[in-house]
Each structure stands twice: as C-alpha cells, then as structure tokens.
Amino acid sequence: MTVGIRDVARAAGVSTATVSRALGRGPVSDALREQVEAAVRATGYRPNLSARRLRSQAARTIGLIVADIRNPFFTAVSRAVEDAAFASGMRVILCNTDEDPAREAMYLRLMEEERVTGVIFAPTRVTLESLDTCPLGFPVVLIDRSGPPGTHDSVVLDNVSAGAALVDHLVARGYARIGGLFGATSTTAQERQAGYAAAMRRHGLALSIRTVAPNAAAGEAEAMRWLADSDRPEALVLSNGLILMGTVRAARNLGLAIPGDLALAGFDNEPWTDLIEPGLTVIEQPVAEIGAQAMQRLFERIASPDQPVRKIILSGRLVVRGSTAQAKRPENRGPN
Amino acid sequence: MTVGIRDVARAAGVSTATVSRALGRGPVSDALREQVEAAVRATGYRPNLSARRLRSQAARTIGLIVADIRNPFFTAVSRAVEDAAFASGMRVILCNTDEDPAREAMYLRLMEEERVTGVIFAPTRVTLESLDTCPLGFPVVLIDRSGPPGTHDSVVLDNVSAGAALVDHLVARGYARIGGLFGATSTTAQERQAGYAAAMRRHGLALSIRTVAPNAAAGEAEAMRWLADSDRPEALVLSNGLILMGTVRAARNLGLAIPGDLALAGFDNEPWTDLIEPGLTVIEQPVAEIGAQAMQRLFERIASPDQPVRKIILSGRLVVRGSTAQAKRPENRGPN
DNA sequence: AACTTTTGTGAAAACGTTTTCAGTCACGGC
DNA sequence: GCCGTGACTGAAAACGTTTTCACAAAAGTT
C-alpha cells in the first residue's frame, strides 16, 4: 500500500510526531533529523497534502477565477499570479467562467469547499453586485474589474483615463466621427466607455456607442454590421484585445483600409498588434504588475484582515502605431 | 466557527452518516433526505474537500503540466482539458514548467503529494527519458510530446508527416534552399525536424538546420543571425508558433519581404497568422481534440489500468496562405 | 407463522497528518 | 545534592469526512 508517516517513523525508529517535526519546522535533534531524512529517502515517502491540509487548517492554495484563459490578457496576468504564488509556496487553482454568472457562483462555492487561503477574481458586473452582500470564507482581491470601492481590495487599470486617452489621441490625429465598441459584461468596459464618452463630450463630438459580448467572434460580427453602413465612423475605439481583433477581421473582410478608411485604437498590447500592417494603436496594460500586485494585496489582507479596503489603480501606456495615422480630412483629401 | 457535518446532523436530527449519505449517493429515505437538505440550506454548510478526499481516497483532480500557458497551443489544449474534466466533476491543477526539467520534477512530486487521479503532461526530452523508469502513483497521458511508445499513453500530432508536408509544399511552390529552425527541448520539434530532413533528402535537397529555445525571443534572435547572412535560405520551416512569430519579427527587422525575399511555413494556426500580410502557411493542430482525447485516454486508463499502452496520432491540416506563394526562381525572375 | 432478505439508520472506526500535552533527560545555579 | 529550566520526544487527541458494521424494522418467501 501507499507509504505513510508511520512507516517512516517505524523505519527511523522514532514516533510519527518526530517525523512530522523533522519534516516541518519543529525542535528536533540533528541526529534524529538525519535518521528521519534517511528513512524518508529509503521509503520514498510522499506526504499526503489532503491530510496535512485537513489537520493544519491551512490550504496554502489560492483560487484564480477569470473569464477565459484564452484571452491573452488573462493568461499573462495568471502567469504572474502563479509565479508569485509559487514563490510563496502556494498552489493555484485556475477557473474559467466564460463570463457566465452561474459558473462564477459555482466556482466561488468550490473555493469555499476547498477552504482556499484567498481568491483573485475578475467578476462580471452582475456577480460584482452580489459580491459585497454575501460573505465568503476567504479574502477576495478583484482584478481588472471592480466598481466603487466596496468590501474587497482590487487592482485595476485606470480605465476611464485610458478610454479618454484613446479619444484624445484620435482627435489630435484629426478624427471626429469616432465610434466605440465596448464589451457588455464587465465594469472595465463600462469605465472605458465612460472615458470615451467624457472625452467625446469634452471635444464637442457626438457619441456613437455599441456593446457586444467581449470575444473576437462577436466583435467581428458587430463590426461587420456597423462598418457596412454608409455612415460608418472614421475611427473606432475597441474595449479589449479580442474585440479589437474581431474588428480588424471585419475591416479586412469589407476591404476597408486601415487607417485610410477606418482608424482603430484599442486595448491590450498583444504581440500580434505590432505584427499586422499597419500596427495597431493600443493602451498597454501592466499585466505582470496587475498579477503581482493582486497577490501582494491578498497576502497583506491575510496578514491583517481588518486593514481598510484598498483599490490599486494602475496606469496604462498609450502605444501609438500606424492604425491611427493622421486623418486625411475630407477638405484636403489627396489623390490617394 | 466553521459549520461541519455534525452541525448539519444536529440541525436535521439525524446522524452524520445519514447526512453524508444524503449528500452523496446512498440509501436514504426521502423524508430524511429532505430534512437534511433543509438543514444544509439553513446552516450554509460547505463540505470540506480536504477531509472528503482524505477519507475517500479519491482526489477527483487531474494535473495538467505544460511548458508555458502563454503559448496559445497550450492554452487551447488546456481549455479543452478543463472543460472535459469539469464535465466529469473533476478539478484541474495547472502547472507551468518553462521547459525546465527541475520544475517538471518538482511538479510531478507535487502531483504525487496531491494524490491526483491522473496527470496530463507535455514533458521535455530529458524528463521523457526518465519517465519510463520511475513509477509514479498515478496514470500519465503525454500530450504533444512523446517518444516511441513506452509505458505511458500519449496523444500527439503526426509530426514527421507534418514536417515533411511543409517541405513538400515549399518544393511544389518552387523553393529549393529551404532551412529549418526547430525547438531544442521537445521530441515534437525533433520529429518535425526528422520529417523536414526526410523530405529534403527525398527531394535531393541539402539540409540546413538550426535549433533554438522554443520561444519568440530566441526564435527572433536566431533568425536575425541566420537571415543576415548573405547565403540565407529562400524559405524557412519553423517548428512552432512562437518561433514562427519570432522569425516574422526578424524578417521585418531586416526588411525582408515575405514571401518575396523569404518564404515562411510553420506550425500552429493561431488567430494572428492570417491577420498579418501576407498570411502565414501553417500546419493546424487539432488542439481541442488533443485535449479531449487526452482526457479520454486518462479515464480509460483509470477504468482499466492494465490495458495496453496506446499512442494516439492525430493528423495536422496544411493551411496554405500567402507566405508560401509561388517562388520567383532566379532563372525567370521578373522585374518585380 | 416462521424464516430470509432488503432497506434504512446510527455508532464508531477509519483516512494520514499535525499539534497538544505530558513527560524524560541533561544541565546549571544554588 | 536539590530543584528549576530548557530542549527533545512520544502517546494520544484532534481535523471533518466517508465507510464499515451492527442492527432494527419492513417486506418477501415458503
């Protein structure tokens, strides 16, 4: 059968308590510690983590709940979270919700049953609302998405400013009829939309907003409909990398030149955005820092549960590329 | 304190055994089952999974060990694995090894300590060798990478044929001086290289092979060196999506036109490969099926541990795009 | 009506650890 | 020489479940 701590104890000629202490931290004489280590090697002993967790009531595990790991933003963040967790001897359980509140609820429940040390969570808007009311058995740090500071720490991008920055940039480049295509399920998209709207109003421009499920297929479909219109916008702001990709596809399908027929500015500085011709102007998010900061928030919250709620707001970086080159305004449109 | 099964039992006026049976499958009268369910709702009871696993000796957890979740191939596969696992009520622990044998060993050890039900693993070459000799406490299904059928089931691409197919395609398009840039750490890259070599020999062409760490940065660096040479190849075969991306970057840095100055053919039909101009010719891998098949192999192996080892070989699909347009051979090279 | 089987239930024994508690031993201060 | 005082150690009690075992009651079988 499988070898347990009592087998090691027997092999080392000591009690199970001594083995446990020798393996963990505990006062054990050097002689016995060596005996135990030899016995562990001899028997090929592997501690049973379930038993260890049950007894010590410390899971040393954090849950990471995101919409979809295939979104490069989340894979990058999750990689940072995992590395930080691993460095602290913690394990990570990764969950995909597909932006589905039912799956979110189910995974939160699972996290309770696992008695996890904490959770890092990018919730949909609907779950975000219920999150403050029902207490969970662990601290939660929200990433990417969060409303007004509530009961949970969060680390997010300065989405309003970022959305506005894209508009300001487009206006500076001579565009006026600027549309916005935003994700429908997250506060993040809402905030970016708010930033877009505020900047447009500030510039005295008319809003033109559509929302869509935040994935490439939906983005492409909606962009196809929108851009087929005769009064399509000159420029489009896209609220995340997947919608941006869908829109690029739609433009190509329709034979629209970028930026000649349509300027594009979006979010998420993914590797492909500077490989296509022309490169895409985007807001780059500090993905690694978001992940690392989230872990740090979590650790601090665990260390001192009663400290005031913190909301960390990180700044994006505008990366200007060819997709927002100077507009050829109608009044001075050249031969080409 | 936290509510346990005895609290539920007390609230329902039954024994803990009955609660356990009512929650799982077990003979319980309908009346008591309802009492128990009511008590569970009333107390907000959440079963402790560590305790459950310890007692029942069934982790209902599978480990998924891959090189890097940021590689879109692995994210796609892992998504398929997770969905399949979830559908069977299993949890997934996801681990990144960074192609580092030490990390692989450490994660395999962790899997033993978690007493996982099984593991799906994409090992480096060096770990693959030791894998047959040292017995682990769980069944393993290799994905993407595997040597000759050994002691573990595996599901892989027909890499040799795929590598040869790319060469055949390039030759048919009129290319002769075809180089190959392959990953250094995996058997997969080795097999693709073997297919490349066999096809080249079959066509009577000279081999030109380099190997590199399988990531975009290394691919770019090596491609820069290679393509700066005066006797650079006319076409390049790249052994995975990351190296392919790096090579595209290098070609762009050096001002080489694709396919005019350099034709490219690679692996992994990622979304960006048809967004860049021209599109990239690639072998598409059936990522979802690889993940699903791996889970199926694992379940079958668990169900009947002694069945013969199976190696599932799936075929890739050649997706032809502009990066391998007809070569302009020197003897009939036109003005443009 | 006297047996067997079936069905449902509770008490108690696991599962493999860590942690508490009560020592034992050696040591130094008086 | 006696008595704290530390430093280690082992026996046994947790941790929260599931599962075994025994048994009572109900249901079939002759």
Short mmCIF file of C-alpha atoms in Angstrom, two decimals, chain A:
data_model
loop_
_atom_site.label_atom_id
_atom_site.label_comp_id
_atom_site.label_asym_id
_atom_site.label_seq_id
_atom_site.Cartn_x
_atom_site.Cartn_y
_atom_site.Cartn_z
CA MET A 1 0.00 0.00 0.00
CA THR A 2 1.00 3.65 -0.01
CA VAL A 3 3.69 4.64 2.46
CA GLY A 4 2.61 6.94 5.27
CA ILE A 5 4.25 8.83 8.05
CA ARG A 6 4.02 5.85 10.41
CA ASP A 7 6.07 3.76 8.01
CA VAL A 8 8.73 6.43 8.03
CA ALA A 9 8.53 6.60 11.81
CA ARG A 10 8.97 2.86 12.09
CA ALA A 11 11.89 2.86 9.66
CA ALA A 12 13.58 5.66 11.56
CA GLY A 13 12.78 4.19 14.94
CA VAL A 14 11.00 7.31 16.16
CA SER A 15 7.44 8.47 16.69
CA THR A 16 5.26 9.99 13.97
CA ALA A 17 5.38 13.24 15.87
CA THR A 18 9.12 13.40 15.46
CA VAL A 19 8.87 12.69 11.75
CA SER A 20 6.34 15.44 11.37
CA ARG A 21 8.55 17.84 13.25
CA ALA A 22 11.64 16.85 11.33
CA LEU A 23 9.87 17.49 8.03
CA GLY A 24 8.28 20.73 9.08
CA ARG A 25 9.73 23.20 11.47
CA GLY A 26 10.00 21.96 14.98
CA PRO A 27 12.64 21.23 17.57
CA VAL A 28 14.36 18.01 16.61
CA SER A 29 17.89 16.95 17.42
CA ASP A 30 20.24 16.82 14.47
CA ALA A 31 20.79 13.12 14.91
CA LEU A 32 17.11 12.25 14.67
CA ARG A 33 16.54 14.69 11.85
CA GLU A 34 19.12 12.86 9.80
CA GLN A 35 17.64 9.49 10.69
CA VAL A 36 14.26 10.72 9.57
CA GLU A 37 15.59 12.13 6.34
CA ALA A 38 17.30 8.84 5.61
CA ALA A 39 14.10 6.97 6.34
CA VAL A 40 12.14 9.30 4.04
CA ARG A 41 14.58 8.60 1.24
CA ALA A 42 14.54 4.88 1.93
CA THR A 43 10.79 4.56 1.95
CA GLY A 44 10.05 7.04 -0.82
CA TYR A 45 7.59 8.77 1.44
CA ARG A 46 5.34 11.49 0.00
CA PRO A 47 3.29 13.50 2.48
CA ASN A 48 -0.43 13.45 1.85
CA LEU A 49 -1.44 17.05 1.27
CA SER A 50 -5.11 16.41 1.91
CA ALA A 51 -4.36 15.08 5.35
CA ARG A 52 -1.92 17.87 6.01
CA ARG A 53 -4.44 20.50 4.99
CA LEU A 54 -7.20 18.91 6.97
CA ARG A 55 -5.20 18.81 10.13
CA SER A 56 -3.40 22.11 9.88
CA GLN A 57 -6.39 24.01 8.50
CA ALA A 58 -4.11 25.83 6.07
CA ALA A 59 -4.75 25.15 2.41
CA ARG A 60 -1.83 27.15 1.07
CA THR A 61 -3.88 27.47 -2.10
CA ILE A 62 -5.31 30.44 -3.87
CA GLY A 63 -8.08 30.44 -6.44
CA LEU A 64 -7.79 32.43 -9.64
CA ILE A 65 -11.13 32.96 -11.36
CA VAL A 66 -11.06 34.63 -14.76
CA ALA A 67 -13.37 34.86 -17.73
CA ASP A 68 -11.28 32.95 -20.22
CA ILE A 69 -7.72 31.83 -20.10
CA ARG A 70 -7.51 32.08 -23.88
CA ASN A 71 -7.70 35.85 -23.59
CA PRO A 72 -4.02 36.79 -23.65
CA PHE A 73 -4.60 39.44 -21.02
CA PHE A 74 -5.72 36.83 -18.55
CA THR A 75 -3.03 34.33 -19.45
CA ALA A 76 -0.39 36.98 -18.84
CA VAL A 77 -1.93 38.00 -15.53
CA SER A 78 -2.36 34.41 -14.45
CA ARG A 79 1.24 33.67 -15.23
CA ALA A 80 2.30 36.50 -12.94
CA VAL A 81 -0.06 35.30 -10.22
CA GLU A 82 1.22 31.76 -10.45
CA ASP A 83 4.82 32.79 -10.27
CA ALA A 84 4.19 34.93 -7.22
CA ALA A 85 2.13 32.22 -5.56
CA PHE A 86 4.71 29.59 -6.29
CA ALA A 87 7.44 31.74 -4.80
CA SER A 88 5.46 31.73 -1.56
CA GLY A 89 4.89 28.00 -1.60
CA MET A 90 1.27 28.33 -2.64
CA ARG A 91 -0.69 26.44 -5.21
CA VAL A 92 -3.14 27.97 -7.66
CA ILE A 93 -6.47 26.67 -8.85
CA LEU A 94 -7.38 28.27 -12.15
CA CYS A 95 -11.00 28.58 -13.25
CA ASN A 96 -12.66 29.81 -16.44
CA THR A 97 -16.10 31.34 -16.13
CA ASP A 98 -16.81 32.29 -19.74
CA GLU A 99 -18.41 35.47 -18.37
CA ASP A 100 -21.20 33.30 -17.04
CA PRO A 101 -22.55 34.31 -13.61
CA ALA A 102 -23.73 30.79 -12.92
CA ARG A 103 -20.25 29.44 -13.43
CA GLU A 104 -18.86 32.22 -11.29
CA ALA A 105 -21.15 31.27 -8.43
CA MET A 106 -20.23 27.64 -8.83
CA TYR A 107 -16.54 28.32 -8.72
CA LEU A 108 -16.85 30.59 -5.70
CA ARG A 109 -18.64 27.76 -3.98
CA LEU A 110 -15.88 25.39 -4.99
CA MET A 111 -13.34 27.76 -3.49
CA GLU A 112 -15.24 27.67 -0.21
CA GLU A 113 -15.23 23.91 -0.23
CA GLU A 114 -11.53 23.87 -0.91
CA ARG A 115 -11.08 26.22 2.05
CA VAL A 116 -8.69 28.26 -0.05
CA THR A 117 -6.47 30.87 1.52
CA GLY A 118 -7.77 33.54 -0.84
CA VAL A 119 -9.17 34.26 -4.25
CA ILE A 120 -8.22 36.55 -7.11
CA PHE A 121 -11.25 37.22 -9.21
CA ALA A 122 -12.26 39.08 -12.37
CA PRO A 123 -16.04 39.09 -11.99
CA THR A 124 -18.84 40.00 -14.35
CA ARG A 125 -20.93 43.02 -13.49
CA VAL A 126 -23.82 41.01 -12.15
CA THR A 127 -21.68 38.96 -9.79
CA LEU A 128 -19.82 42.06 -8.69
CA GLU A 129 -23.03 43.46 -7.27
CA SER A 130 -23.86 40.45 -5.16
CA LEU A 131 -20.28 40.07 -4.03
CA ASP A 132 -20.43 42.75 -1.37
CA THR A 133 -23.50 41.36 0.31
CA CYS A 134 -22.75 37.67 0.82
CA PRO A 135 -19.69 36.97 2.94
CA LEU A 136 -17.26 34.36 1.71
CA GLY A 137 -14.92 32.32 3.80
CA PHE A 138 -11.79 33.88 2.33
CA PRO A 139 -10.40 37.25 1.28
CA VAL A 140 -11.01 38.27 -2.32
CA VAL A 141 -8.93 40.56 -4.50
CA LEU A 142 -10.66 41.78 -7.62
CA ILE A 143 -8.57 42.28 -10.71
CA ASP A 144 -9.31 44.07 -13.94
CA ARG A 145 -12.86 44.72 -12.86
CA SER A 146 -14.33 46.46 -9.86
CA GLY A 147 -16.95 49.02 -9.10
CA PRO A 148 -16.66 51.76 -6.48
CA PRO A 149 -14.50 50.61 -3.58
CA GLY A 150 -16.68 48.13 -1.75
CA THR A 151 -15.76 45.38 0.65
CA HIS A 152 -12.95 43.91 -1.43
CA ASP A 153 -9.48 45.03 -2.38
CA SER A 154 -8.93 45.47 -6.07
CA VAL A 155 -6.24 46.23 -8.59
CA VAL A 156 -7.41 47.65 -11.87
CA LEU A 157 -6.39 49.83 -14.74
CA ASP A 158 -7.31 53.48 -14.83
CA ASN A 159 -9.89 52.64 -17.44
CA VAL A 160 -11.64 55.97 -17.62
CA SER A 161 -8.42 57.83 -18.33
CA ALA A 162 -7.32 55.17 -20.78
CA GLY A 163 -10.56 55.35 -22.71
CA ALA A 164 -10.31 59.12 -22.78
CA ALA A 165 -6.67 58.98 -23.85
CA LEU A 166 -7.58 56.98 -26.94
CA VAL A 167 -10.21 59.53 -27.90
CA ASP A 168 -7.85 62.45 -27.25
CA HIS A 169 -5.24 60.79 -29.40
CA LEU A 170 -7.68 60.19 -32.25
CA VAL A 171 -8.93 63.76 -32.07
CA ALA A 172 -5.37 65.05 -32.11
CA ARG A 173 -4.80 62.99 -35.22
CA GLY A 174 -7.73 64.68 -36.90
CA TYR A 175 -10.58 62.23 -36.44
CA ALA A 176 -14.02 63.41 -35.41
CA ARG A 177 -16.60 60.73 -36.18
CA ILE A 178 -15.30 58.28 -33.60
CA GLY A 179 -17.35 55.26 -32.59
CA GLY A 180 -16.86 52.98 -29.61
CA LEU A 181 -17.45 49.23 -29.43
CA PHE A 182 -17.41 48.00 -25.85
CA GLY A 183 -17.76 44.72 -24.02
CA ALA A 184 -21.13 44.24 -22.39
CA THR A 185 -20.32 42.17 -19.33
CA SER A 186 -17.62 43.95 -17.37
CA THR A 187 -17.33 47.15 -15.39
CA THR A 188 -14.00 47.59 -17.10
CA ALA A 189 -15.65 48.00 -20.47
CA GLN A 190 -18.18 50.32 -18.86
CA GLU A 191 -15.45 52.51 -17.47
CA ARG A 192 -13.61 52.64 -20.74
CA GLN A 193 -16.88 53.59 -22.33
CA ALA A 194 -17.36 56.33 -19.74
CA GLY A 195 -13.90 57.66 -20.51
CA TYR A 196 -14.68 57.60 -24.20
CA ALA A 197 -17.96 59.41 -23.64
CA ALA A 198 -16.46 62.06 -21.39
CA ALA A 199 -13.66 62.82 -23.81
CA MET A 200 -16.01 62.95 -26.78
CA ARG A 201 -18.27 65.41 -24.96
CA ARG A 202 -15.28 67.45 -23.92
CA HIS A 203 -14.31 67.73 -27.58
CA GLY A 204 -17.89 68.55 -28.52
CA LEU A 205 -18.26 65.38 -30.58
CA ALA A 206 -21.29 63.13 -30.96
CA LEU A 207 -21.25 59.77 -29.18
CA SER A 208 -21.68 56.58 -31.12
CA ILE A 209 -21.65 53.53 -28.92
CA ARG A 210 -22.36 49.86 -29.35
CA THR A 211 -21.86 46.99 -26.92
CA VAL A 212 -21.15 43.37 -27.60
CA ALA A 213 -20.06 40.14 -25.95
CA PRO A 214 -16.32 40.52 -25.28
CA ASN A 215 -14.91 37.99 -27.69
CA ALA A 216 -13.45 38.03 -31.18
CA ALA A 217 -16.37 36.40 -32.96
CA ALA A 218 -18.96 38.74 -31.52
CA GLY A 219 -16.71 41.73 -32.13
CA GLU A 220 -16.26 40.75 -35.76
CA ALA A 221 -19.98 40.21 -36.30
CA GLU A 222 -20.98 43.53 -34.78
CA ALA A 223 -18.20 45.41 -36.57
CA MET A 224 -19.34 43.87 -39.85
CA ARG A 225 -22.83 45.22 -39.34
CA TRP A 226 -21.58 48.60 -38.22
CA LEU A 227 -18.95 49.15 -40.86
CA ALA A 228 -21.20 48.05 -43.70
CA ASP A 229 -23.33 51.13 -43.02
CA SER A 230 -22.80 54.01 -45.39
CA ASP A 231 -22.37 56.39 -42.45
CA ARG A 232 -19.78 54.29 -40.70
CA PRO A 233 -17.42 56.10 -38.35
CA GLU A 234 -13.97 57.27 -39.38
CA ALA A 235 -12.40 55.73 -36.32
CA LEU A 236 -13.28 53.08 -33.76
CA VAL A 237 -12.28 52.60 -30.14
CA LEU A 238 -12.37 48.96 -29.04
CA SER A 239 -12.59 47.95 -25.40
CA ASN A 240 -10.35 44.91 -25.42
CA GLY A 241 -7.91 42.87 -27.44
CA LEU A 242 -10.42 40.29 -28.61
CA ILE A 243 -12.90 42.85 -29.89
CA LEU A 244 -10.01 44.66 -31.49
CA MET A 245 -9.03 41.53 -33.33
CA GLY A 246 -12.59 40.91 -34.45
CA THR A 247 -12.80 44.45 -35.77
CA VAL A 248 -9.57 44.11 -37.73
CA ARG A 249 -11.05 40.99 -39.31
CA ALA A 250 -14.26 42.79 -40.16
CA ALA A 251 -12.39 45.68 -41.74
CA ARG A 252 -10.39 43.28 -43.83
CA ASN A 253 -13.50 41.35 -44.86
CA LEU A 254 -15.09 44.59 -46.01
CA GLY A 255 -11.97 45.71 -47.81
CA LEU A 256 -11.56 48.78 -45.62
CA ALA A 257 -8.03 50.17 -45.46
CA ILE A 258 -6.57 50.97 -42.05
CA PRO A 259 -6.25 53.79 -41.29
CA GLY A 260 -7.28 55.17 -44.69
CA ASP A 261 -10.91 54.08 -44.46
CA LEU A 262 -11.00 53.36 -40.75
CA ALA A 263 -8.69 54.20 -37.89
CA LEU A 264 -8.50 51.77 -34.96
CA ALA A 265 -7.44 52.18 -31.37
CA GLY A 266 -7.89 49.56 -28.72
CA PHE A 267 -6.66 47.86 -25.59
CA ASP A 268 -4.08 45.20 -24.80
CA ASN A 269 -0.64 45.35 -26.37
CA GLU A 270 -0.53 41.78 -27.55
CA PRO A 271 2.32 40.50 -29.69
CA TRP A 272 0.28 40.38 -32.87
CA THR A 273 -0.81 44.03 -32.68
CA ASP A 274 2.51 45.23 -34.00
CA LEU A 275 2.91 42.41 -36.48
CA ILE A 276 -0.02 43.31 -38.66
CA GLU A 277 0.26 46.12 -41.16
CA PRO A 278 -0.21 48.83 -40.06
CA GLY A 279 0.49 48.29 -36.38
CA LEU A 280 -2.40 48.89 -34.01
CA THR A 281 -2.51 51.77 -31.58
CA VAL A 282 -3.34 50.36 -28.16
CA ILE A 283 -3.31 51.01 -24.46
CA GLU A 284 -0.82 48.62 -22.95
CA GLN A 285 -1.77 47.22 -19.58
CA PRO A 286 0.88 46.38 -16.99
CA VAL A 287 -0.23 42.76 -16.93
CA ALA A 288 2.62 41.39 -14.87
CA GLU A 289 2.22 44.09 -12.29
CA ILE A 290 -1.51 43.55 -12.07
CA GLY A 291 -0.91 39.91 -11.21
CA ALA A 292 1.90 40.62 -8.80
CA GLN A 293 0.02 43.43 -7.08
CA ALA A 294 -3.04 41.23 -6.72
CA MET A 295 -1.01 38.59 -4.91
CA GLN A 296 0.54 41.22 -2.72
CA ARG A 297 -2.85 42.65 -1.80
CA LEU A 298 -4.01 39.16 -0.96
CA PHE A 299 -1.05 38.44 1.29
CA GLU A 300 -1.44 41.72 3.11
CA ARG A 301 -5.14 41.14 3.58
CA ILE A 302 -4.44 37.70 5.01
CA ALA A 303 -1.79 39.12 7.31
CA SER A 304 -4.04 41.88 8.60
CA PRO A 305 -7.67 41.14 7.80
CA ASP A 306 -9.02 44.36 9.23
CA GLN A 307 -6.99 46.91 7.35
CA PRO A 308 -9.03 49.31 5.23
CA VAL A 309 -10.04 48.23 1.74
CA ARG A 310 -7.60 49.34 -0.91
CA LYS A 311 -8.17 49.94 -4.58
CA ILE A 312 -4.97 49.97 -6.59
CA ILE A 313 -5.30 51.86 -9.84
CA LEU A 314 -2.54 51.34 -12.36
CA SER A 315 -1.95 53.45 -15.41
CA GLY A 316 -1.98 52.18 -18.95
CA ARG A 317 0.54 53.27 -21.55
CA LEU A 318 -0.51 54.58 -24.94
CA VAL A 319 1.38 52.79 -27.70
CA VAL A 320 0.94 54.70 -30.92
CA ARG A 321 1.16 52.79 -34.18
CA GLY A 322 0.03 53.14 -37.76
CA SER A 323 -3.64 52.38 -37.26
CA THR A 324 -4.18 55.94 -36.07
CA ALA A 325 -2.02 57.82 -38.56
CA GLN A 326 -3.03 61.40 -39.31
CA ALA A 327 -6.52 61.55 -40.80
CA LYS A 328 -6.97 62.72 -44.38
CA ARG A 329 -9.76 65.18 -43.68
CA PRO A 330 -12.37 65.46 -46.47
CA GLU A 331 -11.50 69.11 -47.21
CA ASN A 332 -7.91 68.27 -48.08
CA ARG A 333 -8.17 64.67 -49.21
CA GLY A 334 -5.41 63.94 -51.68
CA PRO A 335 -5.46 61.72 -54.79
CA ASN A 336 -4.63 58.67 -52.75
#
